[in-house]
mmCIF file of C-alpha atoms in Angstrom:
data_model
loop_
_atom_site.group_PDB
_atom_site.id
_atom_site.type_symbol
_atom_site.label_atom_id
_atom_site.label_comp_id
_atom_site.label_asym_id
_atom_site.label_seq_id
_atom_site.Cartn_x
_atom_site.Cartn_y
_atom_site.Cartn_z
ATOM 1 C CA MET W 163 19.332 20.151 2.277
ATOM 2 C CA SER W 164 18.630 17.677 -0.155
ATOM 3 C CA ILE W 165 15.270 17.387 -1.786
ATOM 4 C CA PHE W 166 14.491 14.132 -0.285
ATOM 5 C CA GLU W 167 14.864 15.556 3.193
ATOM 6 C CA TYR W 168 12.251 18.410 2.375
ATOM 7 C CA ASN W 169 9.359 16.988 3.909
ATOM 8 C CA GLY W 170 10.579 14.209 6.150
ATOM 9 C CA SER W 171 9.407 10.484 6.123
ATOM 10 C CA ALA W 172 9.830 7.017 7.661
ATOM 11 C CA LEU W 173 8.481 3.704 5.989
ATOM 12 C CA VAL W 174 9.092 0.159 6.732
ATOM 13 C CA ALA W 175 7.708 -3.184 5.693
ATOM 14 C CA MET W 176 8.390 -6.321 7.345
ATOM 15 C CA VAL W 177 7.332 -9.904 6.494
ATOM 16 C CA GLY W 178 5.812 -12.729 8.955
ATOM 17 C CA LYS W 179 4.162 -16.127 8.527
ATOM 18 C CA ASN W 180 1.815 -15.534 5.874
ATOM 19 C CA CYS W 181 1.114 -12.248 6.680
ATOM 20 C CA PHE W 182 2.803 -8.774 6.328
ATOM 21 C CA ALA W 183 2.695 -5.358 8.185
ATOM 22 C CA ILE W 184 3.794 -2.136 6.697
ATOM 23 C CA ALA W 185 4.230 1.167 8.860
ATOM 24 C CA SER W 186 4.955 4.698 8.318
ATOM 25 C CA ASP W 187 5.288 7.840 10.614
ATOM 26 C CA ARG W 188 2.693 10.620 10.502
ATOM 27 C CA ARG W 189 4.598 13.805 10.289
ATOM 28 C CA LEU W 190 4.322 16.392 7.233
ATOM 29 C CA GLY W 191 6.902 19.165 7.819
ATOM 30 C CA VAL W 192 8.524 21.832 5.929
ATOM 31 C CA GLN W 193 12.135 21.400 6.459
ATOM 32 C CA LEU W 194 12.516 22.413 10.307
ATOM 33 C CA GLN W 195 8.733 23.272 10.779
ATOM 34 C CA THR W 196 6.202 20.717 11.526
ATOM 35 C CA ILE W 197 3.092 21.366 9.447
ATOM 36 C CA ALA W 198 0.914 18.256 10.541
ATOM 37 C CA THR W 199 1.120 15.171 12.549
ATOM 38 C CA ASP W 200 -1.567 13.307 10.682
ATOM 39 C CA PHE W 201 -0.481 12.860 7.301
ATOM 40 C CA GLN W 202 -1.126 9.796 5.675
ATOM 41 C CA ARG W 203 1.932 7.927 3.872
ATOM 42 C CA ILE W 204 0.455 4.607 3.339
ATOM 43 C CA SER W 205 -2.272 3.821 1.014
ATOM 44 C CA LYS W 206 -4.174 0.577 -0.050
ATOM 45 C CA VAL W 207 -4.379 -0.367 -3.610
ATOM 46 C CA HIS W 208 -6.305 -3.231 -2.928
ATOM 47 C CA ASP W 209 -7.121 -5.676 -0.028
ATOM 48 C CA ARG W 210 -3.931 -7.584 -0.567
ATOM 49 C CA LEU W 211 -1.905 -4.539 -1.880
ATOM 50 C CA PHE W 212 -0.716 -1.610 0.142
ATOM 51 C CA ILE W 213 1.940 1.038 -1.138
ATOM 52 C CA GLY W 214 3.880 3.725 1.066
ATOM 53 C CA LEU W 215 5.299 6.711 -0.654
ATOM 54 C CA SER W 216 8.266 8.482 1.036
ATOM 55 C CA GLY W 217 10.384 11.345 0.036
ATOM 56 C CA LEU W 218 8.769 14.731 -1.521
ATOM 57 C CA ALA W 219 5.016 15.226 -0.446
ATOM 58 C CA THR W 220 4.122 16.932 -3.539
ATOM 59 C CA ASP W 221 5.553 14.009 -5.455
ATOM 60 C CA ALA W 222 4.377 11.062 -3.221
ATOM 61 C CA GLN W 223 0.700 12.872 -3.913
ATOM 62 C CA THR W 224 1.369 13.174 -7.646
ATOM 63 C CA LEU W 225 2.325 9.328 -7.846
ATOM 64 C CA HIS W 226 -0.108 7.937 -5.776
ATOM 65 C CA GLN W 227 -2.716 9.688 -7.874
ATOM 66 C CA ARG W 228 -1.239 8.221 -11.171
ATOM 67 C CA LEU W 229 -0.760 4.720 -9.577
ATOM 68 C CA MET W 230 -4.611 4.621 -8.360
ATOM 69 C CA PHE W 231 -5.648 5.818 -11.809
ATOM 70 C CA ARG W 232 -3.481 3.019 -13.750
ATOM 71 C CA HIS W 233 -4.629 0.388 -11.177
ATOM 72 C CA LYS W 234 -8.280 1.193 -11.402
ATOM 73 C CA LEU W 235 -7.975 1.051 -15.215
ATOM 74 C CA TYR W 236 -5.863 -2.510 -14.942
ATOM 75 C CA GLN W 237 -9.214 -3.618 -12.626
ATOM 76 C CA LEU W 238 -11.592 -2.545 -15.325
ATOM 77 C CA ARG W 239 -9.590 -3.842 -18.037
ATOM 78 C CA GLU W 240 -8.678 -7.395 -16.499
ATOM 79 C CA GLU W 241 -11.869 -7.758 -14.173
ATOM 80 C CA ARG W 242 -9.377 -8.570 -10.905
ATOM 81 C CA ASP W 243 -6.766 -7.259 -8.679
ATOM 82 C CA MET W 244 -3.082 -6.606 -9.639
ATOM 83 C CA LYS W 245 -0.788 -9.082 -8.198
ATOM 84 C CA PRO W 246 1.786 -7.355 -6.006
ATOM 85 C CA GLU W 247 4.780 -8.209 -8.314
ATOM 86 C CA THR W 248 2.864 -6.764 -11.501
ATOM 87 C CA PHE W 249 2.444 -3.315 -9.135
ATOM 88 C CA ALA W 250 5.990 -3.007 -8.197
ATOM 89 C CA SER W 251 6.863 -3.559 -11.659
ATOM 90 C CA LEU W 252 4.320 -0.932 -12.766
ATOM 91 C CA VAL W 253 5.597 1.314 -10.179
ATOM 92 C CA SER W 254 9.243 0.528 -11.505
ATOM 93 C CA ALA W 255 7.970 1.537 -14.900
ATOM 94 C CA LEU W 256 6.253 4.662 -13.992
ATOM 95 C CA LEU W 257 9.289 6.043 -12.101
ATOM 96 C CA TYR W 258 11.957 5.103 -14.773
ATOM 97 C CA GLU W 259 9.868 7.087 -17.322
ATOM 98 C CA LYS W 260 11.132 10.280 -15.683
ATOM 99 C CA ARG W 261 14.738 8.973 -15.528
ATOM 100 C CA PHE W 262 16.004 12.555 -16.370
ATOM 101 C CA GLY W 263 13.418 14.544 -14.277
ATOM 102 C CA PRO W 264 12.380 12.165 -11.722
ATOM 103 C CA TYR W 265 10.157 11.948 -8.906
ATOM 104 C CA PHE W 266 11.732 12.643 -5.460
ATOM 105 C CA CYS W 267 9.782 9.419 -3.974
ATOM 106 C CA GLN W 268 10.618 6.036 -2.297
ATOM 107 C CA PRO W 269 7.829 3.933 -2.192
ATOM 108 C CA VAL W 270 7.330 0.551 -0.356
ATOM 109 C CA ILE W 271 4.995 -2.002 -1.699
ATOM 110 C CA ALA W 272 4.034 -4.693 0.161
ATOM 111 C CA GLY W 273 1.051 -7.388 -0.782
ATOM 112 C CA LEU W 274 0.070 -10.930 -0.418
ATOM 113 C CA SER W 275 0.783 -12.773 -3.784
ATOM 114 C CA ASP W 276 -0.179 -16.166 -4.788
ATOM 115 C CA ASP W 277 -1.017 -18.670 -2.140
ATOM 116 C CA ASP W 278 -0.864 -15.955 0.743
ATOM 117 C CA LYS W 279 3.174 -15.410 0.068
ATOM 118 C CA PRO W 280 4.036 -12.154 1.460
ATOM 119 C CA PHE W 281 5.786 -9.637 -0.964
ATOM 120 C CA ILE W 282 7.462 -7.013 -0.084
ATOM 121 C CA CYS W 283 10.010 -4.374 -2.272
ATOM 122 C CA THR W 284 11.291 -1.037 -2.437
ATOM 123 C CA THR W 285 12.669 1.077 -5.428
ATOM 124 C CA ASP W 286 14.868 4.139 -5.350
ATOM 125 C CA SER W 287 13.634 7.287 -7.039
ATOM 126 C CA ILE W 288 14.254 5.785 -10.575
ATOM 127 C CA GLY W 289 12.752 2.666 -10.156
ATOM 128 C CA ALA W 290 15.521 0.209 -9.207
ATOM 129 C CA LYS W 291 13.500 -2.701 -7.381
ATOM 130 C CA GLU W 292 14.948 -4.398 -4.283
ATOM 131 C CA LEU W 293 13.102 -7.414 -3.535
ATOM 132 C CA ALA W 294 13.701 -8.450 0.256
ATOM 133 C CA LYS W 295 12.462 -11.475 2.157
ATOM 134 C CA ASP W 296 12.719 -9.890 5.550
ATOM 135 C CA PHE W 297 12.319 -6.450 5.450
ATOM 136 C CA VAL W 298 12.492 -3.230 3.591
ATOM 137 C CA VAL W 299 12.797 0.591 4.494
ATOM 138 C CA ALA W 300 12.631 3.992 3.274
ATOM 139 C CA GLY W 301 12.566 7.723 4.108
ATOM 140 C CA THR W 302 14.850 10.150 6.203
ATOM 141 C CA ALA W 303 14.870 7.514 9.116
ATOM 142 C CA GLY W 304 16.133 4.780 6.671
ATOM 143 C CA ASP W 305 19.456 4.119 8.225
ATOM 144 C CA SER W 306 18.122 4.056 11.764
ATOM 145 C CA LEU W 307 15.575 1.730 10.447
ATOM 146 C CA TYR W 308 17.858 -0.837 9.031
ATOM 147 C CA GLY W 309 19.541 -0.974 12.127
ATOM 148 C CA ALA W 310 16.793 -1.516 14.166
ATOM 149 C CA CYS W 311 15.007 -3.869 11.904
ATOM 150 C CA GLU W 312 17.857 -6.096 11.509
ATOM 151 C CA ALA W 313 18.312 -6.407 15.113
ATOM 152 C CA MET W 314 14.696 -7.288 15.878
ATOM 153 C CA PHE W 315 13.596 -9.212 13.018
ATOM 154 C CA LYS W 316 12.925 -12.879 13.267
ATOM 155 C CA PRO W 317 11.715 -15.248 10.252
ATOM 156 C CA ASP W 318 7.989 -16.467 10.425
ATOM 157 C CA MET W 319 6.764 -14.201 13.189
ATOM 158 C CA GLU W 320 2.762 -14.431 14.025
ATOM 159 C CA PRO W 321 0.960 -11.434 13.272
ATOM 160 C CA GLU W 322 0.960 -10.046 16.706
ATOM 161 C CA GLU W 323 4.577 -10.576 17.054
ATOM 162 C CA LEU W 324 4.978 -8.641 13.909
ATOM 163 C CA PHE W 325 3.079 -5.946 15.015
ATOM 164 C CA GLU W 326 5.016 -5.678 18.235
ATOM 165 C CA THR W 327 8.562 -5.794 16.562
ATOM 166 C CA LEU W 328 7.404 -3.377 13.613
ATOM 167 C CA SER W 329 6.059 -0.796 16.054
ATOM 168 C CA GLN W 330 8.966 -0.927 18.366
ATOM 169 C CA ALA W 331 11.878 -0.957 15.347
ATOM 170 C CA LEU W 332 9.700 2.215 13.959
ATOM 171 C CA LEU W 333 9.055 4.191 17.052
ATOM 172 C CA ALA W 334 12.905 3.491 17.875
ATOM 173 C CA SER W 335 14.124 4.751 14.657
ATOM 174 C CA VAL W 336 11.911 7.919 14.319
ATOM 175 C CA ASP W 337 13.063 9.036 17.636
ATOM 176 C CA ARG W 338 16.655 9.034 15.998
ATOM 177 C CA ASP W 339 15.539 11.357 13.363
ATOM 178 C CA CYS W 340 14.245 15.001 13.683
ATOM 179 C CA LEU W 341 12.498 15.177 10.144
ATOM 180 C CA SER W 342 9.977 12.104 11.122
ATOM 181 C CA GLY W 343 7.898 10.761 14.127
ATOM 182 C CA TRP W 344 4.868 12.415 15.644
ATOM 183 C CA GLY W 345 3.640 8.790 16.194
ATOM 184 C CA GLY W 346 3.075 6.058 13.722
ATOM 185 C CA HIS W 347 0.349 4.384 11.387
ATOM 186 C CA ILE W 348 0.954 0.333 11.058
ATOM 187 C CA TYR W 349 -1.163 -2.002 8.939
ATOM 188 C CA ILE W 350 -0.875 -5.740 9.572
ATOM 189 C CA VAL W 351 -2.509 -7.814 6.643
ATOM 190 C CA THR W 352 -3.064 -11.310 6.901
ATOM 191 C CA PRO W 353 -5.111 -13.416 4.105
ATOM 192 C CA THR W 354 -8.304 -12.923 6.158
ATOM 193 C CA GLU W 355 -8.215 -9.454 7.235
ATOM 194 C CA VAL W 356 -6.279 -6.120 7.628
ATOM 195 C CA LYS W 357 -5.553 -4.175 10.864
ATOM 196 C CA GLU W 358 -5.032 -0.703 11.107
ATOM 197 C CA CYS W 359 -3.620 0.709 14.237
ATOM 198 C CA THR W 360 -1.956 4.155 15.150
ATOM 199 C CA LEU W 361 1.008 3.996 17.290
ATOM 200 C CA LYS W 362 1.527 6.775 19.894
ATOM 201 C CA GLY W 363 5.347 7.745 20.181
ATOM 202 C CA ARG W 364 7.264 10.598 21.266
ATOM 203 C CA MET W 365 5.837 13.943 20.047
ATOM 204 C CA ASP W 366 8.678 15.700 19.132
ATOM 205 C CA GLU B 91 5.226 36.258 -5.036
ATOM 206 C CA ILE B 92 2.852 38.879 -5.846
ATOM 207 C CA GLY B 93 2.574 38.492 -9.787
ATOM 208 C CA CYS B 94 1.961 35.098 -9.568
ATOM 209 C CA ARG B 95 -0.253 35.326 -6.864
ATOM 210 C CA VAL B 96 -2.764 37.527 -8.536
ATOM 211 C CA GLN B 97 -2.535 35.432 -11.384
ATOM 212 C CA PHE B 98 -3.101 32.251 -10.014
ATOM 213 C CA THR B 99 -5.561 32.852 -7.526
ATOM 214 C CA GLU B 100 -7.779 34.916 -10.041
ATOM 215 C CA TYR B 101 -7.295 31.802 -12.460
ATOM 216 C CA ILE B 102 -8.414 29.409 -9.691
ATOM 217 C CA GLN B 103 -11.491 31.715 -8.938
ATOM 218 C CA LYS B 104 -12.574 31.976 -12.485
ATOM 219 C CA ASN B 105 -12.431 28.351 -12.912
ATOM 220 C CA VAL B 106 -14.356 27.392 -9.806
ATOM 221 C CA ALA B 107 -17.113 29.629 -11.079
ATOM 222 C CA LEU B 108 -16.962 28.327 -14.492
ATOM 223 C CA TYR B 109 -17.572 24.920 -12.773
ATOM 224 C CA GLN B 110 -20.534 26.172 -11.230
ATOM 225 C CA PHE B 111 -21.749 27.592 -14.675
ATOM 226 C CA ARG B 112 -21.407 24.639 -16.156
ATOM 227 C CA ASN B 113 -22.716 22.017 -13.813
ATOM 228 C CA GLY B 114 -25.221 23.783 -11.904
ATOM 229 C CA ILE B 115 -24.066 22.915 -8.494
ATOM 230 C CA PRO B 116 -20.798 24.319 -6.714
ATOM 231 C CA LEU B 117 -17.310 22.828 -6.294
ATOM 232 C CA THR B 118 -16.872 21.327 -2.855
ATOM 233 C CA THR B 119 -13.933 22.595 -0.730
ATOM 234 C CA ALA B 120 -12.307 19.474 -1.159
ATOM 235 C CA ALA B 121 -12.536 19.422 -4.968
ATOM 236 C CA ALA B 122 -11.395 22.682 -5.254
ATOM 237 C CA ALA B 123 -8.224 22.299 -3.251
ATOM 238 C CA ASN B 124 -7.755 19.004 -5.195
ATOM 239 C CA PHE B 125 -7.906 21.330 -8.315
ATOM 240 C CA THR B 126 -5.565 23.916 -7.152
ATOM 241 C CA ARG B 127 -3.251 20.975 -6.187
ATOM 242 C CA GLY B 128 -3.546 19.821 -9.631
ATOM 243 C CA GLU B 129 -2.911 23.260 -11.085
ATOM 244 C CA LEU B 130 0.580 23.765 -9.162
ATOM 245 C CA ALA B 131 1.621 20.376 -9.775
ATOM 246 C CA THR B 132 1.126 20.316 -13.445
ATOM 247 C CA ALA B 133 3.034 23.751 -13.464
ATOM 248 C CA LEU B 134 5.880 22.323 -11.107
ATOM 249 C CA ARG B 135 8.378 21.087 -13.469
ATOM 250 C CA LYS B 136 7.612 23.640 -16.216
ATOM 251 C CA ASN B 137 6.957 26.969 -14.968
ATOM 252 C CA PRO B 138 6.436 26.818 -11.149
ATOM 253 C CA TYR B 139 3.879 29.067 -9.480
ATOM 254 C CA GLN B 140 5.499 30.717 -6.483
ATOM 255 C CA VAL B 141 2.004 30.738 -4.407
ATOM 256 C CA ASN B 142 1.018 29.124 -1.262
ATOM 257 C CA VAL B 143 -2.441 28.827 -0.533
ATOM 258 C CA LEU B 144 -4.475 28.147 2.289
ATOM 259 C CA MET B 145 -8.097 27.481 1.315
ATOM 260 C CA ALA B 146 -11.073 27.769 3.530
ATOM 261 C CA GLY B 147 -14.629 26.731 2.418
ATOM 262 C CA TYR B 148 -17.720 25.463 3.890
ATOM 263 C CA ASP B 149 -19.947 22.617 2.868
ATOM 264 C CA LYS B 150 -23.377 22.019 3.951
ATOM 265 C CA GLU B 151 -23.179 18.220 4.555
ATOM 266 C CA ILE B 152 -19.452 18.441 5.840
ATOM 267 C CA GLY B 153 -19.292 21.807 7.494
ATOM 268 C CA PRO B 154 -15.910 23.905 7.330
ATOM 269 C CA SER B 155 -12.695 22.641 6.176
ATOM 270 C CA LEU B 156 -9.272 24.038 5.557
ATOM 271 C CA TYR B 157 -6.645 22.907 3.187
ATOM 272 C CA TYR B 158 -2.822 23.944 3.214
ATOM 273 C CA ILE B 159 -1.603 24.007 -0.445
ATOM 274 C CA ASP B 160 2.427 24.511 -0.551
ATOM 275 C CA TYR B 161 3.948 26.077 -3.574
ATOM 276 C CA ILE B 162 5.237 22.931 -4.488
ATOM 277 C CA ALA B 163 1.711 21.270 -4.160
ATOM 278 C CA THR B 164 1.852 19.473 -1.071
ATOM 279 C CA LEU B 165 -1.857 19.264 -0.120
ATOM 280 C CA HIS B 166 -2.978 18.594 3.320
ATOM 281 C CA LYS B 167 -6.088 18.870 5.071
ATOM 282 C CA VAL B 168 -5.536 21.195 8.577
ATOM 283 C CA ASP B 169 -7.570 22.520 11.443
ATOM 284 C CA ARG B 170 -5.174 25.248 11.614
ATOM 285 C CA GLY B 171 -2.342 26.725 9.147
ATOM 286 C CA ALA B 172 -0.024 29.590 8.620
ATOM 287 C CA PHE B 173 2.264 30.569 5.853
ATOM 288 C CA GLY B 174 5.505 32.725 6.011
ATOM 289 C CA TYR B 175 7.846 34.146 8.526
ATOM 290 C CA GLY B 176 4.939 34.850 11.042
ATOM 291 C CA SER B 177 3.866 31.331 10.872
ATOM 292 C CA TYR B 178 6.454 30.303 13.244
ATOM 293 C CA PHE B 179 4.371 32.819 15.874
ATOM 294 C CA CYS B 180 0.984 31.910 14.492
ATOM 295 C CA LEU B 181 1.484 28.306 14.738
ATOM 296 C CA ALA B 182 2.810 28.313 18.389
ATOM 297 C CA MET B 183 -0.108 30.469 19.271
ATOM 298 C CA MET B 184 -2.431 27.989 17.877
ATOM 299 C CA ASP B 185 -0.889 24.839 19.216
ATOM 300 C CA ARG B 186 -1.418 26.358 22.426
ATOM 301 C CA HIS B 187 -5.172 28.174 22.665
ATOM 302 C CA TYR B 188 -6.874 25.972 19.537
ATOM 303 C CA HIS B 189 -9.158 23.436 20.135
ATOM 304 C CA SER B 190 -11.978 22.113 18.158
ATOM 305 C CA GLY B 191 -15.289 23.598 18.183
ATOM 306 C CA MET B 192 -14.402 26.876 19.243
ATOM 307 C CA THR B 193 -16.907 29.732 18.821
ATOM 308 C CA VAL B 194 -16.445 32.738 16.252
ATOM 309 C CA GLU B 195 -15.609 34.945 19.208
ATOM 310 C CA GLU B 196 -12.842 32.555 20.607
ATOM 311 C CA ALA B 197 -11.561 32.398 17.154
ATOM 312 C CA ILE B 198 -11.282 35.978 16.631
ATOM 313 C CA ASP B 199 -9.730 36.175 19.939
ATOM 314 C CA LEU B 200 -7.195 33.798 18.890
ATOM 315 C CA VAL B 201 -6.366 35.693 15.558
ATOM 316 C CA ASP B 202 -5.932 38.545 17.460
ATOM 317 C CA LYS B 203 -3.292 36.869 19.759
ATOM 318 C CA CYS B 204 -1.611 35.745 16.672
ATOM 319 C CA ILE B 205 -1.867 39.089 15.289
ATOM 320 C CA LEU B 206 -0.003 40.550 18.596
ATOM 321 C CA GLU B 207 2.547 38.267 18.236
ATOM 322 C CA ILE B 208 3.550 38.827 14.656
ATOM 323 C CA ARG B 209 3.335 42.687 15.683
ATOM 324 C CA SER B 210 5.758 42.117 18.597
ATOM 325 C CA ARG B 211 8.122 39.201 17.352
ATOM 326 C CA LEU B 212 8.447 39.861 13.876
ATOM 327 C CA VAL B 213 11.202 42.600 12.363
ATOM 328 C CA VAL B 214 9.069 43.050 9.044
ATOM 329 C CA ALA B 215 5.843 42.613 10.409
ATOM 330 C CA PRO B 216 3.066 43.980 7.972
ATOM 331 C CA PRO B 217 1.279 46.849 9.917
ATOM 332 C CA ASN B 218 -2.311 46.057 8.743
ATOM 333 C CA PHE B 219 -4.488 42.837 8.987
ATOM 334 C CA VAL B 220 -7.694 41.688 7.269
ATOM 335 C CA ILE B 221 -9.609 38.901 9.209
ATOM 336 C CA LYS B 222 -12.424 37.171 6.825
ATOM 337 C CA ILE B 223 -14.731 34.282 7.787
ATOM 338 C CA VAL B 224 -16.380 31.724 5.926
ATOM 339 C CA ASP B 225 -19.293 30.003 7.038
ATOM 340 C CA LYS B 226 -22.959 28.868 5.924
ATOM 341 C CA ASP B 227 -23.853 32.405 4.654
ATOM 342 C CA GLY B 228 -20.527 32.841 2.968
ATOM 343 C CA ALA B 229 -17.471 34.464 2.745
ATOM 344 C CA ARG B 230 -17.226 37.797 4.135
ATOM 345 C CA GLU B 231 -14.804 40.565 5.383
ATOM 346 C CA TYR B 232 -15.189 40.103 8.761
ATOM 347 C CA ALA B 233 -12.337 43.026 10.444
ATOM 348 C CA TRP B 234 -9.532 45.089 9.885
ATOM 349 C CA ARG B 235 -6.532 45.323 11.982
ATOM 350 C CA GLU B 236 -5.074 48.483 11.013
ATOM 351 C CA SER B 237 -1.797 50.216 13.001
ATOM 352 C CA VAL B 238 -1.124 52.151 9.438
ATOM 353 C CA LYS B 239 -4.348 54.251 8.260
ATOM 354 C CA PRO B 240 -4.418 54.256 4.554
ATOM 355 C CA ASP B 241 -3.266 57.778 3.321
ATOM 356 C CA ALA B 242 -6.541 60.088 2.201
ATOM 357 C CA THR B 243 -5.090 61.208 -0.628
ATOM 358 C CA ALA B 244 -3.526 58.012 -2.246
#
């Protein structure tokens, strides 16, 4: 079994009209066994930037700690928050540092850059950035997520419609993956507010 | 693994005590759990410890808490946890019978149910179990559940 499939995860971020949404599943497993159904994969970097880390949970936690550290240091030095593009480059650099002994993680970065333009990005485990205009996916349910998002995505969705679309795409995809699921976490971010919701899906 | 287990847990124990000596206040359970995870994570890519940890603690303001720490340094705060082959049976029993706010008696009853399951279902079941309790009065051994008494001459 691949090391990326040890804990199981599903992550997706989608762009709307001056807003974005990022969603994850809630399962923490150890191969076939489910340990917890309330695992947080997405964390807030600052009010307009979120990062989700899929893949091996221990590396996701280590990487998360290192990224928070680097961002806090940046905030102290620059007296401002990091732009999403800059943060994505930071993530990429940190991952490539470990090129020959990598973190087994696939991050999904989502933020609002200048002029409230939504920015989403994913990288592979050694930091190759993939910038997309519509949606990015990661995790064991990634293939299913690609299909579901491609089918359901429309450009320039308002926050409410984006929430519906992303929730349905996530729940449909994790139902086809035994290693992810047990509900979902979704954050919808607009320039004025951040809404966090928990999704109820098939608990199996 | 046995060798790692003793060495690693003693190392954590002594560092937790050291913190209290140096700073005058004890480490919270969350802090101790994160310290343990940090040690496991640092060693992971050099010389990994093959030790799984369930860390239970009681803090005055927070109350009791339980942390699940994998041998590859996955940390998660849980209500109920188990490791090993017996974990399949224990987690199932706990999923069925656990609810938050159980009394000590109900909890011991649930532990006994888990022990019964392990004894009947696990081929390689260990003969003896110890039950420990952690609460506001500290950590203490509560009871033993023995099927094989220790040899008096040993």
